[in-house]
Coordinates of C-alpha atoms in Angstrom, one line a residue:
M19 CA -115.7 22.2 150.8
A20 CA -117.2 18.8 150.9
T21 CA -117.5 17.1 147.5
T22 CA -119.8 14.2 146.8
Y23 CA -118.6 11.5 144.3
H24 CA -120.6 8.8 142.6
R25 CA -119.6 5.5 144.1
H26 CA -117.9 4.5 140.9
G27 CA -115.8 7.6 141.0
R28 CA -117.8 9.9 138.6
L29 CA -121.2 11.4 138.4
P30 CA -123.6 10.2 135.7
E31 CA -123.6 12.4 132.6
T32 CA -127.1 13.9 132.2
G33 CA -128.6 16.9 130.4
N34 CA -127.9 18.4 127.0
K35 CA -124.7 17.7 125.2
Y36 CA -122.3 20.5 124.3
Q37 CA -119.3 19.1 122.5
L38 CA -116.2 21.3 122.6
E39 CA -113.3 21.1 120.2
V40 CA -109.9 22.5 120.8
S41 CA -107.3 23.3 118.2
I42 CA -103.8 24.5 119.0
L43 CA -101.6 26.4 116.5
K44 CA -98.3 27.5 118.0
D45 CA -99.2 29.3 121.2
I46 CA -102.9 29.9 120.4
A47 CA -105.6 27.6 121.5
T48 CA -109.0 28.0 119.8
I49 CA -112.1 26.5 121.5
T50 CA -115.2 26.0 119.5
I51 CA -118.6 24.4 120.1
D52 CA -119.9 21.8 117.7
T53 CA -123.4 22.9 116.6
T54 CA -123.7 20.2 113.9
G55 CA -123.3 16.8 115.4
S56 CA -122.7 14.2 112.7
S57 CA -120.9 15.4 109.6
L58 CA -122.9 17.8 107.4
F59 CA -122.5 15.6 104.3
K60 CA -124.9 13.2 106.0
R61 CA -128.3 14.3 104.8
G62 CA -130.1 11.8 107.0
Y63 CA -131.8 9.7 104.3
R64 CA -129.1 7.1 103.6
V65 CA -129.7 4.1 105.9
A66 CA -127.8 1.6 103.8
K67 CA -125.0 1.8 101.3
G68 CA -122.7 -0.3 99.2
P69 CA -118.9 -0.5 99.0
A70 CA -117.0 2.8 98.9
P71 CA -120.0 5.0 98.5
L72 CA -119.8 8.7 97.5
K73 CA -120.4 11.2 100.2
E74 CA -123.7 12.9 99.6
N75 CA -122.2 16.4 99.2
F76 CA -119.7 15.0 96.7
A77 CA -122.5 13.4 94.7
A78 CA -124.4 16.7 94.7
A79 CA -121.3 18.6 93.5
L80 CA -121.0 16.1 90.6
V81 CA -124.5 16.9 89.5
L82 CA -123.8 20.7 89.7
L83 CA -120.7 20.3 87.5
T84 CA -122.8 19.0 84.7
N85 CA -125.2 20.7 82.2
W86 CA -128.2 18.8 83.5
H87 CA -131.5 20.6 84.2
N88 CA -134.7 19.2 85.5
N89 CA -136.3 19.2 82.0
M90 CA -133.7 16.8 80.7
P91 CA -133.5 13.0 81.0
F92 CA -131.1 11.7 83.6
Y93 CA -129.4 8.4 83.9
D94 CA -127.0 7.0 86.5
P95 CA -125.9 3.5 85.2
T96 CA -124.0 2.4 88.3
T97 CA -126.3 3.8 90.9
G98 CA -125.3 1.6 93.8
S99 CA -127.1 3.0 96.9
G100 CA -128.7 5.7 94.6
T101 CA -126.8 8.7 96.0
I102 CA -126.1 10.5 92.7
A103 CA -129.7 10.1 91.4
I104 CA -131.2 11.0 94.8
E105 CA -129.1 14.2 95.1
A106 CA -130.0 15.1 91.5
A107 CA -133.7 14.7 92.3
M108 CA -133.3 16.8 95.4
I109 CA -131.6 19.6 93.5
A110 CA -134.2 19.4 90.7
R111 CA -137.0 19.8 93.3
N112 CA -135.2 22.5 95.4
M113 CA -135.1 20.3 98.4
A114 CA -132.8 21.7 101.2
P115 CA -130.1 19.2 102.0
G116 CA -130.4 17.9 105.6
R117 CA -133.9 19.2 106.0
T118 CA -134.9 16.0 107.8
R119 CA -131.8 15.3 109.8
D120 CA -131.0 16.4 113.4
F121 CA -128.4 18.9 114.4
A122 CA -126.5 19.2 117.7
F123 CA -127.7 22.7 118.3
S124 CA -131.4 21.6 118.5
G125 CA -130.6 20.2 122.0
F126 CA -129.0 23.4 123.3
S127 CA -130.9 24.9 126.2
F128 CA -130.6 28.4 124.7
M129 CA -131.9 27.3 121.3
D130 CA -135.5 28.2 120.6
P131 CA -137.0 25.1 119.0
K132 CA -139.5 27.2 117.2
L133 CA -136.8 28.8 115.0
L134 CA -135.7 25.4 113.6
D135 CA -139.4 24.4 113.1
Q136 CA -139.9 27.6 111.1
E137 CA -136.9 27.0 108.9
R138 CA -138.0 23.4 108.3
E139 CA -141.5 24.7 107.3
R140 CA -139.9 27.3 105.0
A141 CA -137.7 24.6 103.3
E142 CA -140.7 22.4 102.8
A143 CA -142.7 25.3 101.2
A144 CA -139.9 25.9 98.7
I145 CA -140.0 22.4 97.3
T146 CA -141.1 22.2 93.7
N147 CA -142.6 19.2 91.8
P148 CA -141.4 19.2 88.2
D149 CA -142.0 16.2 85.9
L150 CA -138.6 14.4 86.0
I151 CA -137.3 11.6 83.7
M152 CA -134.7 9.9 85.9
I153 CA -133.3 6.3 85.8
G154 CA -131.0 4.7 88.3
G155 CA -129.6 1.4 87.0
D156 CA -127.4 -1.2 88.6
I157 CA -126.5 -4.8 87.7
N158 CA -127.0 -5.8 91.4
Q159 CA -130.6 -6.1 92.4
D160 CA -129.7 -5.9 96.1
M161 CA -128.2 -2.4 95.5
I162 CA -131.4 -1.4 93.6
D163 CA -133.4 -2.4 96.7
I164 CA -131.1 -0.3 98.9
A165 CA -131.4 2.6 96.5
R166 CA -135.2 2.5 96.7
V167 CA -135.2 2.6 100.5
N168 CA -132.8 5.6 100.5
A169 CA -134.9 7.4 97.9
Q170 CA -138.0 6.8 99.9
N171 CA -136.4 8.3 102.9
A172 CA -135.3 11.3 100.9
G173 CA -138.8 11.8 99.5
V174 CA -137.9 11.3 95.9
L175 CA -138.7 7.7 95.2
H176 CA -141.5 8.6 92.8
D177 CA -139.1 10.8 90.8
I178 CA -136.6 8.0 90.0
Q179 CA -137.1 4.7 88.2
F180 CA -134.6 2.3 89.8
K181 CA -134.1 -0.9 87.9
Q182 CA -131.7 -3.8 87.6
L183 CA -129.8 -3.0 84.4
A184 CA -126.3 -3.8 83.1
V185 CA -124.3 -1.0 81.5
K186 CA -124.3 -2.8 78.2
D187 CA -128.1 -3.2 78.1
F188 CA -129.0 0.4 78.2
K189 CA -131.2 1.6 75.3
T190 CA -133.1 4.8 74.8
D191 CA -135.0 6.8 72.2
L192 CA -134.8 9.9 74.4
E193 CA -132.5 12.8 73.4
D194 CA -130.6 15.6 75.1
G195 CA -130.1 13.6 78.3
V196 CA -127.2 13.5 80.8
I197 CA -125.4 10.5 82.2
I198 CA -123.5 10.8 85.4
A199 CA -121.6 7.6 86.5
N200 CA -119.3 6.5 89.2
P201 CA -118.3 3.1 87.8
P202 CA -116.1 0.7 89.9
Y203 CA -112.4 1.4 89.8
G204 CA -109.3 1.2 92.0
Q205 CA -110.2 0.4 95.6
R206 CA -113.8 -0.2 94.6
L207 CA -112.9 -3.0 92.2
Q208 CA -109.7 -4.9 92.6
D209 CA -110.1 -6.6 89.3
A210 CA -108.6 -4.2 86.7
D211 CA -109.8 -6.3 83.8
A212 CA -113.4 -6.0 85.1
A213 CA -113.0 -2.2 85.4
A214 CA -111.6 -2.0 81.8
K215 CA -114.6 -4.1 80.6
I216 CA -117.1 -1.6 82.1
A217 CA -115.3 1.3 80.5
K218 CA -115.3 -0.4 77.1
E219 CA -119.1 -1.2 77.5
M220 CA -119.8 2.5 78.3
G221 CA -117.9 3.7 75.3
A222 CA -119.8 1.3 73.0
V223 CA -123.2 2.1 74.4
Y224 CA -122.8 5.8 75.0
G225 CA -120.9 6.7 71.9
P226 CA -123.9 6.6 69.6
L227 CA -125.9 8.8 72.0
T228 CA -124.6 12.0 70.4
T229 CA -127.2 14.3 71.9
W230 CA -126.4 13.1 75.4
S231 CA -123.7 14.5 77.7
K232 CA -121.7 12.0 79.7
Y233 CA -119.9 12.7 83.0
I234 CA -117.9 9.7 84.2
L235 CA -115.9 9.6 87.4
S236 CA -112.8 7.4 87.4
G237 CA -109.5 7.0 89.1
D238 CA -108.1 4.9 86.2
A239 CA -105.6 6.9 84.2
N240 CA -106.4 4.6 81.2
F241 CA -110.1 5.2 81.2
E242 CA -110.2 7.2 77.9
R243 CA -108.3 4.4 76.2
Y244 CA -110.7 1.8 77.4
Y245 CA -113.7 4.0 76.7
G246 CA -112.5 4.5 73.2
H247 CA -113.0 8.3 73.0
K248 CA -111.0 11.2 74.3
A249 CA -113.0 13.3 76.7
T250 CA -114.1 16.8 75.8
K251 CA -112.8 17.9 79.1
R252 CA -111.2 16.4 82.2
R253 CA -111.6 17.8 85.7
K254 CA -109.4 16.6 88.6
L255 CA -111.2 15.9 91.8
Y256 CA -110.6 14.1 95.1
N257 CA -113.0 11.4 96.2
G258 CA -111.9 11.5 99.8
A259 CA -108.2 10.7 99.6
I260 CA -108.5 9.2 96.1
K261 CA -107.4 11.4 93.2
V262 CA -109.9 10.9 90.4
D263 CA -110.9 12.6 87.1
L264 CA -114.3 13.6 85.9
Y265 CA -114.3 12.7 82.2
Q266 CA -116.7 14.9 80.4
Y267 CA -118.2 14.1 77.0
W268 CA -120.4 16.9 75.8
G269 CA -123.3 16.1 73.6
H270 CA -124.7 18.1 70.8
R271 CA -128.3 19.1 71.7
S272 CA -131.0 18.4 69.2
R273 CA -133.1 21.3 70.4
H274 CA -132.4 24.9 71.3

């Protein structure tokens, strides 16, 4: 049988892409087709990010580990590219993660595009619009600008007040709020003294906020000592390959 080759030795790749993955365990080979494309943690809204950002699904998990509800004030003091605040707003508004991103299966020839359109429409119809009190602060104005772009892409910019604000300068008359923070530590901040200073500032500012609950992620084993208070509870997590603790300081709510 005659075979025609491209003059460079191979035919051009055209048509839909079907990416196959092969895993081998002992004498068994498993072949799967990738229906996702880029990793599922990528929601599709984050076009810019800072150093060592949290994955979107990890940020969402942090929110779900707290006692925060959409009728409570929310504050992320080290917001960076805004991921924690954005994921919290999406949860509060019942926004399906990844509703605006593309998936590999949408290009499959046997995939009915109407099905995906219907699911997107169903997801949009399920979105709610509660009144939210949310603040995302960061000492770096460049990061605040990035956070606003990402929040705009996620459709929650009007829900979050992003502002340049140092940890030590936070003041509020609100009660029964929740703070979720991912302050610099370890690989995110090589200067150990600077990391300790941030922890001390957090302890000094957040300690008097007795009705607020605080959830602070840190890979520093000395965090509680710098913060000045022993956590109500610690939960061990892994931020990628980095072992971290979620230090939980539970508030005493003023209302029931």
